[in-house]
XYZ file of C-alpha atoms in Angstrom:
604
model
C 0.000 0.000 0.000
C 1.881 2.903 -1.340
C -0.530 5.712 -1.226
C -2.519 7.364 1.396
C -5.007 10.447 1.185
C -7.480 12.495 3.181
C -10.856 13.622 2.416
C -13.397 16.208 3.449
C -16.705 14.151 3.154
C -19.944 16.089 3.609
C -23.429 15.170 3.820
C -23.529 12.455 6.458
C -26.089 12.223 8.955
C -25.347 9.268 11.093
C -22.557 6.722 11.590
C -24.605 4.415 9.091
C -23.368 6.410 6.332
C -20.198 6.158 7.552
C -20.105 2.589 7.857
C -21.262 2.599 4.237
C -18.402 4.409 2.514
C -16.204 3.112 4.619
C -17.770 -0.524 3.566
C -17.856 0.600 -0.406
C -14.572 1.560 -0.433
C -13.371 -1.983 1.358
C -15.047 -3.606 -2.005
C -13.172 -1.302 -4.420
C -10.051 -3.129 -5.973
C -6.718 -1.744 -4.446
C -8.143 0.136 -1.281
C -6.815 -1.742 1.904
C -8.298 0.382 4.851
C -10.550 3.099 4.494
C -11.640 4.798 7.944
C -14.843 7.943 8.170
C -14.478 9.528 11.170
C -18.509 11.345 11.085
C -17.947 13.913 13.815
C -14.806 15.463 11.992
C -16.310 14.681 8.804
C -13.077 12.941 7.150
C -12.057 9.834 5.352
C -8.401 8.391 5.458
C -7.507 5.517 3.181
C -4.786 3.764 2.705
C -4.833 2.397 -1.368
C -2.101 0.443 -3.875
C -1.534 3.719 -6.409
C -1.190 1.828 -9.163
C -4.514 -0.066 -8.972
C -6.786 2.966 -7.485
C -6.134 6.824 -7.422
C -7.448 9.446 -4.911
C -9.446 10.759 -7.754
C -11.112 7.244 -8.065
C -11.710 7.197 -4.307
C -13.539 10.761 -4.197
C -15.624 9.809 -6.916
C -16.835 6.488 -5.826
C -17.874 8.785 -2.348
C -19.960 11.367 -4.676
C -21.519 8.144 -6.332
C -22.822 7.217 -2.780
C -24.488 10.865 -2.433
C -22.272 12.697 -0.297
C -19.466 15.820 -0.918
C -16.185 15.259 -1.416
C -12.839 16.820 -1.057
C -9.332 15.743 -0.763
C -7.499 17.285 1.798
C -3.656 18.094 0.345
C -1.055 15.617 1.597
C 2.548 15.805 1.741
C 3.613 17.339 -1.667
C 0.457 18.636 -2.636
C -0.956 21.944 -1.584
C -4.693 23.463 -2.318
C -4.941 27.463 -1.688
C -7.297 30.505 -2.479
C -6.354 32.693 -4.636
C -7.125 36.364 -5.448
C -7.416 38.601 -8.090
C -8.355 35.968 -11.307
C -10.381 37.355 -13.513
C -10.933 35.190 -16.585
C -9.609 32.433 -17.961
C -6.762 34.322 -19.188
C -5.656 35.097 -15.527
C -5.970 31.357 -14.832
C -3.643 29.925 -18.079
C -1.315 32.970 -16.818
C -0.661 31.537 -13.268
C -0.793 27.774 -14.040
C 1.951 28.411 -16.757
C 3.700 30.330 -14.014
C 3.702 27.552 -11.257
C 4.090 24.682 -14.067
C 7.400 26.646 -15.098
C 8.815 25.402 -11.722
C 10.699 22.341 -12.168
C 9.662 21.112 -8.443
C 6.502 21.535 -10.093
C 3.830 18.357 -11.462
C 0.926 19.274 -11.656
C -0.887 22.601 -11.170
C -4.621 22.634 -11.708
C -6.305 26.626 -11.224
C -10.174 26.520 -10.664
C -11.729 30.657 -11.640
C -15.056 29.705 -10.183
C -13.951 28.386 -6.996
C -10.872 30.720 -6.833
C -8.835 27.843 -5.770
C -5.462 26.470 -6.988
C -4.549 23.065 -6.523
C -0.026 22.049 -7.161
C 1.569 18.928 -6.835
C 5.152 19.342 -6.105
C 8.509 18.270 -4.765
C 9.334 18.749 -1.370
C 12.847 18.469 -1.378
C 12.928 21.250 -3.951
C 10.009 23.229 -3.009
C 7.756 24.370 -0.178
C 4.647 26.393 0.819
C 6.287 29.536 0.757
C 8.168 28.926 -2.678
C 4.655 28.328 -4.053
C 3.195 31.446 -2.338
C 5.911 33.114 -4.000
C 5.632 32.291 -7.510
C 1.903 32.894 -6.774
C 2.739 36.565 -5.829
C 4.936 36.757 -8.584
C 2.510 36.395 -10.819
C 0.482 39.101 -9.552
C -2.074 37.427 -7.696
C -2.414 37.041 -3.793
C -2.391 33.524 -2.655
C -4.781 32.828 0.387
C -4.202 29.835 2.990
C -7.123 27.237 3.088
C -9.514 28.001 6.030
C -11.040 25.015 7.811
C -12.841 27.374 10.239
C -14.668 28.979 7.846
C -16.050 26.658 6.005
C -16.617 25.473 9.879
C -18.514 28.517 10.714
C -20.895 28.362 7.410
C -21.690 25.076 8.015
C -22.233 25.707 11.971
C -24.286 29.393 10.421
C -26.396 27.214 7.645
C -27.430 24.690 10.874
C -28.336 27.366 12.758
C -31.063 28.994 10.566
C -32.609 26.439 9.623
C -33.114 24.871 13.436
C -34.598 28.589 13.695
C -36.417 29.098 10.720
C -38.059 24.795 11.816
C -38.742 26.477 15.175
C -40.528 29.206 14.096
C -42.585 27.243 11.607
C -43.571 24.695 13.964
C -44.581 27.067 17.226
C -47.785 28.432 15.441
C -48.916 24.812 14.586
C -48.190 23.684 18.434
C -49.882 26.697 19.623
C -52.577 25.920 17.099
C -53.442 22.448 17.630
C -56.535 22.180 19.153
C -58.048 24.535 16.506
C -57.641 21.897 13.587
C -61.354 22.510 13.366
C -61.358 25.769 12.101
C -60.687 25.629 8.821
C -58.562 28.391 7.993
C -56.523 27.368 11.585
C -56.265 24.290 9.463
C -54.807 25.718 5.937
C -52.440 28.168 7.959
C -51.095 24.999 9.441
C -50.827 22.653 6.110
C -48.927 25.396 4.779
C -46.313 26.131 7.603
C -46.162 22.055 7.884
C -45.755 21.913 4.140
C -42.776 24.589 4.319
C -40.866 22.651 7.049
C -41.291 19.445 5.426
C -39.794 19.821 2.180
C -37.205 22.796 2.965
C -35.612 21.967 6.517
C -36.945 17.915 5.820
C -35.366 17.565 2.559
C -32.261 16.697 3.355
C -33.487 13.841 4.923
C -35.108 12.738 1.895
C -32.292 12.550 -0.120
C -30.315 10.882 2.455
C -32.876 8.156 2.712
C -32.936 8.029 -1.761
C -28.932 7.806 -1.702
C -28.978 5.275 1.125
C -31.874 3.320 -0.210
C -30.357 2.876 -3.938
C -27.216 1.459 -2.090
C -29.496 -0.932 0.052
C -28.784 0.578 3.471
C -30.946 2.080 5.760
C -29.689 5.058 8.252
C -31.167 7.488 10.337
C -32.112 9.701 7.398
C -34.414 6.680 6.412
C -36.393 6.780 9.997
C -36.419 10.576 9.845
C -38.064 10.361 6.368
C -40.624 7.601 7.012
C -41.277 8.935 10.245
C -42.388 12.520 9.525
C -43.815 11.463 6.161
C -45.970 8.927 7.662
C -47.387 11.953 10.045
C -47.440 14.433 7.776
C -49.162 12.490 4.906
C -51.964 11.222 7.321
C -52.526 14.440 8.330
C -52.835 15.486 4.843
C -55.216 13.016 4.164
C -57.308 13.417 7.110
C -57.800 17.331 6.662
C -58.850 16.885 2.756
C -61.601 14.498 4.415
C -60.805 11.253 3.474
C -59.924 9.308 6.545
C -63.854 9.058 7.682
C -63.831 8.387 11.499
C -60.032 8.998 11.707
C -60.090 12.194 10.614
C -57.794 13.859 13.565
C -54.726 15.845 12.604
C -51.163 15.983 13.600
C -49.251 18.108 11.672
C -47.360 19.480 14.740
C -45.868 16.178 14.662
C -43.882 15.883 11.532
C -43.354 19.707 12.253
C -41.914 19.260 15.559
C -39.936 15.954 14.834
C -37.757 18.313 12.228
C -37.323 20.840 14.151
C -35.895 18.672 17.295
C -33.620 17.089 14.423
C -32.390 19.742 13.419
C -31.887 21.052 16.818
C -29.539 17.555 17.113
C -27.656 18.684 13.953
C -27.005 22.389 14.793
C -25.885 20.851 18.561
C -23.625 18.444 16.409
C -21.858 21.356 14.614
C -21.276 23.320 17.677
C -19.556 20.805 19.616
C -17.721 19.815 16.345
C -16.675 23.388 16.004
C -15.616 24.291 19.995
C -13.497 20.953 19.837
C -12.191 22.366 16.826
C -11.272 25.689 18.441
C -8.567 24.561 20.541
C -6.536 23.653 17.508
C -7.217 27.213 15.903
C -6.006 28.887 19.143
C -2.992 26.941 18.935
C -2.377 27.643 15.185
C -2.875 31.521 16.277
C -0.505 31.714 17.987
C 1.856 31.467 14.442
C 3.562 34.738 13.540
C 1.492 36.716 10.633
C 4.425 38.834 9.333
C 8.294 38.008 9.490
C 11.020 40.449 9.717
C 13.150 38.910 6.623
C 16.774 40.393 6.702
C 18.417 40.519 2.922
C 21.752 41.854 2.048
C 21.745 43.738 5.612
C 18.186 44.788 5.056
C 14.963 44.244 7.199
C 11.894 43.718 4.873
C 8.555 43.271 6.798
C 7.123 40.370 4.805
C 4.169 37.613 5.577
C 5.371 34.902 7.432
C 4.154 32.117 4.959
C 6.417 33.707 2.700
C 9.494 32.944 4.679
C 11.506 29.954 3.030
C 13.934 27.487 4.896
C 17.716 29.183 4.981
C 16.716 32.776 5.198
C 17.743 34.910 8.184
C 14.575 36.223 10.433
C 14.830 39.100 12.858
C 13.152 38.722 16.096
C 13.067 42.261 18.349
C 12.062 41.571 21.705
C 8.056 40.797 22.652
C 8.116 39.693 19.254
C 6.877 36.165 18.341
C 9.259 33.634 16.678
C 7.861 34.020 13.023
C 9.717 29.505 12.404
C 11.883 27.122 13.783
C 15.298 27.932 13.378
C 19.046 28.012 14.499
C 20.027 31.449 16.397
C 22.997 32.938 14.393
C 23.263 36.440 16.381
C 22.436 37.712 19.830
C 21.286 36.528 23.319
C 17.964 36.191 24.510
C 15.112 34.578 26.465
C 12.771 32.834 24.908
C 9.443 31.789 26.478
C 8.605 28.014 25.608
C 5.824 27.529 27.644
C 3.238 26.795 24.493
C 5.774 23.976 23.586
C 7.744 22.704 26.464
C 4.887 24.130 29.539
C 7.919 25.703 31.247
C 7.184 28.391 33.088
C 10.371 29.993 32.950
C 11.895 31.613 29.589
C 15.026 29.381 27.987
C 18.791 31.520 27.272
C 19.228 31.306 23.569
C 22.143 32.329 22.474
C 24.052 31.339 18.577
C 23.824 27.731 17.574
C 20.492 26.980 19.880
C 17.011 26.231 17.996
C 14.306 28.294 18.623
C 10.571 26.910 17.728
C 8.109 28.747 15.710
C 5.238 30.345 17.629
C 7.080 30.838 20.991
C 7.841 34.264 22.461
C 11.242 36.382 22.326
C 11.196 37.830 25.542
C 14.919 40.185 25.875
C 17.293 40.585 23.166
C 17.157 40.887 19.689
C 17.558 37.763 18.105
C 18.734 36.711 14.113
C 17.474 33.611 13.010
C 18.213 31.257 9.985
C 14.735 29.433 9.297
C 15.316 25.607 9.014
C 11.933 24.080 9.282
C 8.425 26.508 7.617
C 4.840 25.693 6.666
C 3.714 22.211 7.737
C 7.251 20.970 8.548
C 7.436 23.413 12.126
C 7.019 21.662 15.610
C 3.277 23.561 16.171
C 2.259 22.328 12.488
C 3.192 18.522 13.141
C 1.283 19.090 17.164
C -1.380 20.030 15.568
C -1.336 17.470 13.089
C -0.928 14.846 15.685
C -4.398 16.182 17.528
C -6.062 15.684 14.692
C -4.846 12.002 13.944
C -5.821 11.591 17.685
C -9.450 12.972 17.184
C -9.891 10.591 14.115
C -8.467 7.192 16.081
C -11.374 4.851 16.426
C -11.651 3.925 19.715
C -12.694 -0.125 20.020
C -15.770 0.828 22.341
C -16.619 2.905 18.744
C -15.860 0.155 16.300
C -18.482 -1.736 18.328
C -21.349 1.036 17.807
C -20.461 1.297 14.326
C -21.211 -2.655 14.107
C -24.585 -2.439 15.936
C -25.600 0.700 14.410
C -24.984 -1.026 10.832
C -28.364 -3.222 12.037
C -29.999 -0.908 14.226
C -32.497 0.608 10.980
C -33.884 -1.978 10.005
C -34.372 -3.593 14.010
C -35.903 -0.310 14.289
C -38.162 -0.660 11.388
C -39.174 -4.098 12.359
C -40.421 -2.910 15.956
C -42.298 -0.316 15.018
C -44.368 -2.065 12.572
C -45.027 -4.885 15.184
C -45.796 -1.930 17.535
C -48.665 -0.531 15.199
C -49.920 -4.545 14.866
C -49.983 -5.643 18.533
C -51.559 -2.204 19.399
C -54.334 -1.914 16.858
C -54.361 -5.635 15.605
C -54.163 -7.256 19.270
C -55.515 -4.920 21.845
C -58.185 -3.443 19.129
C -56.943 0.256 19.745
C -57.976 3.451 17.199
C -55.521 3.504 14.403
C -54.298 7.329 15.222
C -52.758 6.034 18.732
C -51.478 2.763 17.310
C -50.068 4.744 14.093
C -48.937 7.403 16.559
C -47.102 5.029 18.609
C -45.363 3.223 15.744
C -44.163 6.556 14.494
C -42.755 7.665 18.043
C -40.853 4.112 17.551
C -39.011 5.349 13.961
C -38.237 8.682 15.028
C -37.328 8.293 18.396
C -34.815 5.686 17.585
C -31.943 7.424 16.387
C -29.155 5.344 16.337
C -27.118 8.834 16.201
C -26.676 8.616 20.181
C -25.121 5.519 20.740
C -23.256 6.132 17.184
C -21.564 10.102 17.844
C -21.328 9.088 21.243
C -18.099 7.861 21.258
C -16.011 9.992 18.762
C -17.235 12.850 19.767
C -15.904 12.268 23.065
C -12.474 11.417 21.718
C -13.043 14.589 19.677
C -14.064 16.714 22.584
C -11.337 15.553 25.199
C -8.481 16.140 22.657
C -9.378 19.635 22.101
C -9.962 19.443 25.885
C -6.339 18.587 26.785
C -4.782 20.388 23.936
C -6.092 23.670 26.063
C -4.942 22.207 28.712
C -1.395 21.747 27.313
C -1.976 17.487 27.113
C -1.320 16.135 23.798
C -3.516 12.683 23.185
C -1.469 10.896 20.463
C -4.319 8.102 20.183
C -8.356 8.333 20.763
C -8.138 4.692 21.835
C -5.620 6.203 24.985
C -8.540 8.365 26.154
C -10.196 4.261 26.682
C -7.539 2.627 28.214
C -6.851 5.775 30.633
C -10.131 5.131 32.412
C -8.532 2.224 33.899
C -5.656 3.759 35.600
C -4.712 3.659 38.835
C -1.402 5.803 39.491
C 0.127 8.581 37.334
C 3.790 8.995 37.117
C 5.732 12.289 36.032
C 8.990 11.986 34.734
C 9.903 15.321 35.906
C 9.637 17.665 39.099
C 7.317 20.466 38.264
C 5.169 19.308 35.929
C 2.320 19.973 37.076
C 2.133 23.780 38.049
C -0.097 26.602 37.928
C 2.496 27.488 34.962
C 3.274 30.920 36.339
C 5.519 31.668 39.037
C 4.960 33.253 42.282
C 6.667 35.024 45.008
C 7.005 32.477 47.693
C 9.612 33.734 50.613
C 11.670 36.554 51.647
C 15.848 35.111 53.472
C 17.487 38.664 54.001
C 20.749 38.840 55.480
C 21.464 41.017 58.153
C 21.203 44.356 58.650
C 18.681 44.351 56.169
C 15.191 42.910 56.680
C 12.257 41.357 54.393
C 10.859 45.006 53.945
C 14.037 46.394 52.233
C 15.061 43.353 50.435
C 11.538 43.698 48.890
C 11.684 47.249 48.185
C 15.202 46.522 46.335
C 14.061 43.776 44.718
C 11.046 45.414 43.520
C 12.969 48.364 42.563
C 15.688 46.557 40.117
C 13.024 43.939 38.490
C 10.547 46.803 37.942
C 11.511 47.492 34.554
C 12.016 43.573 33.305
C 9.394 41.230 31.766
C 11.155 38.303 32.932
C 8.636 35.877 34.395
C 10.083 35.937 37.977
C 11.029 39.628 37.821
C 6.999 39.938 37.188
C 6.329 37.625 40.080
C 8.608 39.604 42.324
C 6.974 43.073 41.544
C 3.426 41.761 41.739
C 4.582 39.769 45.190
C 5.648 42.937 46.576
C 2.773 45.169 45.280
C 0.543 42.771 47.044
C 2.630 43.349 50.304
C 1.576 47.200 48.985
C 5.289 47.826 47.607
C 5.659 49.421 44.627
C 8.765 49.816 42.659
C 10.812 52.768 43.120
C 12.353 54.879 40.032
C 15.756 53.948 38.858
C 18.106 55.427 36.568
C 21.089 53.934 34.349
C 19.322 50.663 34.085
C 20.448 47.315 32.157
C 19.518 44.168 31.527
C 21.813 40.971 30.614
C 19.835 38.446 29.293
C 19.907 35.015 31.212
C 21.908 36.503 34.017
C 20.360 39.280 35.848
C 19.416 43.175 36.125
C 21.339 46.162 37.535
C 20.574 49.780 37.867
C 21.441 52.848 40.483
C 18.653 53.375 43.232
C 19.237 56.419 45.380
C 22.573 56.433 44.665
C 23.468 52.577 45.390
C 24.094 50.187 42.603
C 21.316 47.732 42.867
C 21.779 43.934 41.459
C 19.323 41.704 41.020
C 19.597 37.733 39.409
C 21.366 34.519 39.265
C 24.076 33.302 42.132
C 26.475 33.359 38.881
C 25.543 36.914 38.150
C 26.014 38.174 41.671
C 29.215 36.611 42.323
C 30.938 37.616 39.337
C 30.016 41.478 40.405
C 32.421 40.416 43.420
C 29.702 39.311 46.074
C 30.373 36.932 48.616
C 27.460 34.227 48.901
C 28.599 32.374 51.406
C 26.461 33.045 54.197
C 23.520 32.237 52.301
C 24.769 28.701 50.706
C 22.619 26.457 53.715
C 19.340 28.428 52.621
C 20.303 28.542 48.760
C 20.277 24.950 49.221
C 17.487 24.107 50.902
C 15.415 26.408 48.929
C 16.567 24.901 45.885
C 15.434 21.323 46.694
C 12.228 22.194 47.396
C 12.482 22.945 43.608
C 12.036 26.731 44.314
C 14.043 29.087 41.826
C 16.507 31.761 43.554
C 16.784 35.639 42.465
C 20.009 37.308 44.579
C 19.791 40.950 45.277
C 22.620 42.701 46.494
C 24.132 46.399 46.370
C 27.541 46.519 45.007
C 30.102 48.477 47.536
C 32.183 50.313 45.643
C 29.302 51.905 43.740
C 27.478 53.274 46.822
């Protein structure tokens, strides 16, 4: 099995239609494992390439009635672009990308504004493509998963609320089926939610009929049908002395559906939001340095080997090696370290994390997909799809479940009406409340949205679930073991004791220390000044300050030379540490971190 794809599949409405691609595509000749994961809405498959094709796969999908889209793999890249205008625009740019020799394949779509290029990756990448893209005067535009998210959460939305709002009158209505014109209003706004908001169901149950299945669109269908068409048939008087009507039923059934389905896309689309946080956190622009030259550019655009300025508070725009300058560099999105890492030249720095002190030049070695936070994220989603094996057994009993459904309620409507010689309405009632009722959607989404759910969870969390099936197995344990002291903190430091050395006391140390860390953003120069405002000290102005990055802080406070930072710091200024060595110690195996603050003699 030499090829492997991913696919956006639209359209489903239960795990049955799931189960049935992923049961057509087992039958097609050179696919060996084809798994739909319904509450993300993808397919992965694993196929022989020279027996089957993608393409093949995707179509064989859209033969079964539902959308399909192949996600772009490694080597292969699908974008927006803007500014084509005809099809003279489009022959321009796909001679322009086709030029490259890194190049395939390169397929532009006016209509959709969409390009689609097969490439190289040892020769090309993202960026490279971006650029030739720009080159050619048009603007290329990163695929966005969240929108197309957020119109599919949008489109559930309204028409839950436009269902609603159809099916209120008829509920508020329904003991006035006798009045006549009660009655047409009511056919009318029954007739409106049935074949708007219902048809989708309807041509669920036609695509999963001709490929003799049954899913939930099939009970939806036959369910509100069956109410609606009575109803019908009573009000134009010809169901004698069965005449009552129900056309709050079918109305109502939809509407709760479709409640269910606009539920479905907004826990689909919060789980989904913990990966877009993380991917926010990427750099938008990149401070690209040419020929001695800063050039604010996108940061897409950067390409593996160029040199990157990073000023301090900026964020690190790729991974890279540091060339020039000393810094601090806040990890904590990658590593959950509290505390900001000394970079200095030949030390990697990771895209997305935060230069906290010096200026920093960086040669890019890893952009686009190939970064740390690209492959994370990447690895969530692989989680999310995982198939847990409590969900390959729903999948199996919801592959039965329509037609065991179907079988009950038709001996419902017997033993009721047949045996205990009740009116048809309540024995047709009941056998409809069977169909619709029955959705084999809860035991079905169940599962995999829960694996969905608790890896976006613990993504936010900073816990990265390589597997679904882990989330299974962890309800069995018993004992958790860390292979590190401090992992789990509030990941922010705090000020936690005062050990002055005589004559001074805890009041002036904090004043002093509050004073020299006043003007750094180092994480435990911030706890210090916020411990000390709490004790309601606030930092006192100081002049000639500076700042030496990993090390420590010094600047002149009323005329004393004020030092504030590591032991190494303060004893190469001269200090003798001596007398605090017993409480250094002790301090620092309780796993507490040490800042030394001194005044320098011979600077009084």
């Amino acid at each position: 099995m030499a090829g492997q794809a991913r696919f956006r599949v639209s359209g489903m409405s239960c795990v049955n239609c799931a189960a049935r691609i992923e049961k057509s595509l087992a039958e097609l000749p050179g696919v060996g494992r084809a798994t739909v994961n319904f509450p993300l809405e993808e397919l992965a498959a694993e196929f022989d390439d020279q027996r089957v094709t993608a393409q093949a796969i995707a179509e064989l999908v859209r033969q079964l009635g539902y959308g399909c889209k192949e996600l772009a793999g490694d080597g292969e890249l699908r974008f927006g672009v803007r500014g084509l205008h005809c099809a003279s625009c489009v022959a321009t740019l796909e001679k322009k990308l086709s030029e490259h020799p890194a190049v395939s394949a390169a397929v532009v779509n006016l209509s959709q504004e969409e390009a689609f290029v097969r490439y190289d990756p040892a020769q090309l990448d993202q960026p490279g493509i971006f650029a030739l893209v720009t080159a050619a005067g048009y603007q290329p535009v990163a695929e966005d998963a969240a929108a197309d998210e957020a119109k599919r959460f949008a489109r559930e939305r309204a028409w839950f609320v436009f269902s609603l709002c159809a099916a209120l009158p008829i509920m508020a209505t329904m003991l006035l089926h006798g009045n006549r014109a009660v009655g047409w209003m009511n056919l009318c706004l029954a007739t409106a939610v049935q074949f708007s908001a219902g048809l989708t169901f309807y041509r669920g149950s036609w695509y999963a009929l001709k490929n003799r299945s049954a899913n939930m669109d099939v009970l939806v269908a036959l369910g509100t049908s069956a109410a609606y068409g009575y109803s019908l048939w009573a009000f134009l008087g010809e169901a004698g002395g069965h005449g009552e009507v129900f056309f709050e039923t079918s109305a109502m059934l939809i509407a709760f559906i479709r409640l269910g389905k606009y539920l479905e896309a907004r826990a689909r689309g919060k789980a989904g939001e913990a990966l877009r946080k993380l991917l926010r956190l990427q750099a938008d622009r990149a401070r690209l340095v040419v020929d001695g030259e800063e050039r604010d550019i996108a940061a897409s655009l950067v390409r593996v080997g160029d040199l990157v300025l990073v000023r301090p508070g900026e964020t690190i725009p790729v991974d890279g090696e540091v060339l020039e300058g000393s810094s601090t560099v806040d990890e904590a999105m990658v590593t959950g370290e509290s505390l900001p890492i000394l970079k200095e030249p030949g030390r990697m720095v990771t895209g997305a994390t935060i230069n906290r002190t010096g200026v920093l030049t960086v040669r890019a070695t890893r952009v686009g997909e190939a970064t740390l936070l690209s492959q994370i994220v990447r690895m969530v989603r692989e989680a999310q799809s995982d198939k847990a094996p409590i969900q390959r057994f729903a999948d199996r009993v919801s592959g039965i479940f329509v037609p065991v459904v179907l079988l009950l309620a038709l001996i419902t409507f017997m033993v009721w009406y047949g045996a205990l010689h009740q009116e048809f309405v309540f024995a047709f009632k009941l056998a409809i409340a069977v169909v619709v009722i029955a959705c084999p959607c809860a035991m079905g989404l169940a599962t995999p949205t829960a694996i969905m759910v608790g890896s976006g969870v613990g993504l936010a969390r900073g816990i990265l679930i390589k597997r679904g099936s882990a989330l299974e197995r962890i309800a069995g344990l018993q004992v958790a073991l860390l292979d590190k002291t401090g992992t789990l903190t509030r990941g922010e430091p705090t000020l936690a004791g005062l050990v002055p050395l005589a004559p001074a006391d805890e009041y002036q140390l904090l004043m002093a220390l509050a004073a020299a860390e006043g003007s750094s953003n180092h994480p435990l120069a911030r706890a210090a000044v916020d411990g000390a405002a709490q004790r309601g000290i606030s930092a006192g102005p100081v002049s000639d300050y500076r700042e030496r990055s990993g090390y420590g802080v010094s600047c002149n406070l009323q005329g004393e030379r004020l030092l504030a930072g590591s032991e190494r710091f303060i004893r190469d200024a001269g200090m003798d540490l001596a007398p605090l060595a017993a409480d250094a110690e002790r301090l620092a195996g309780q796993g507490q971190s040490l800042i030394y603050v001194a005044v320098k003699p011979d600077e009084r």
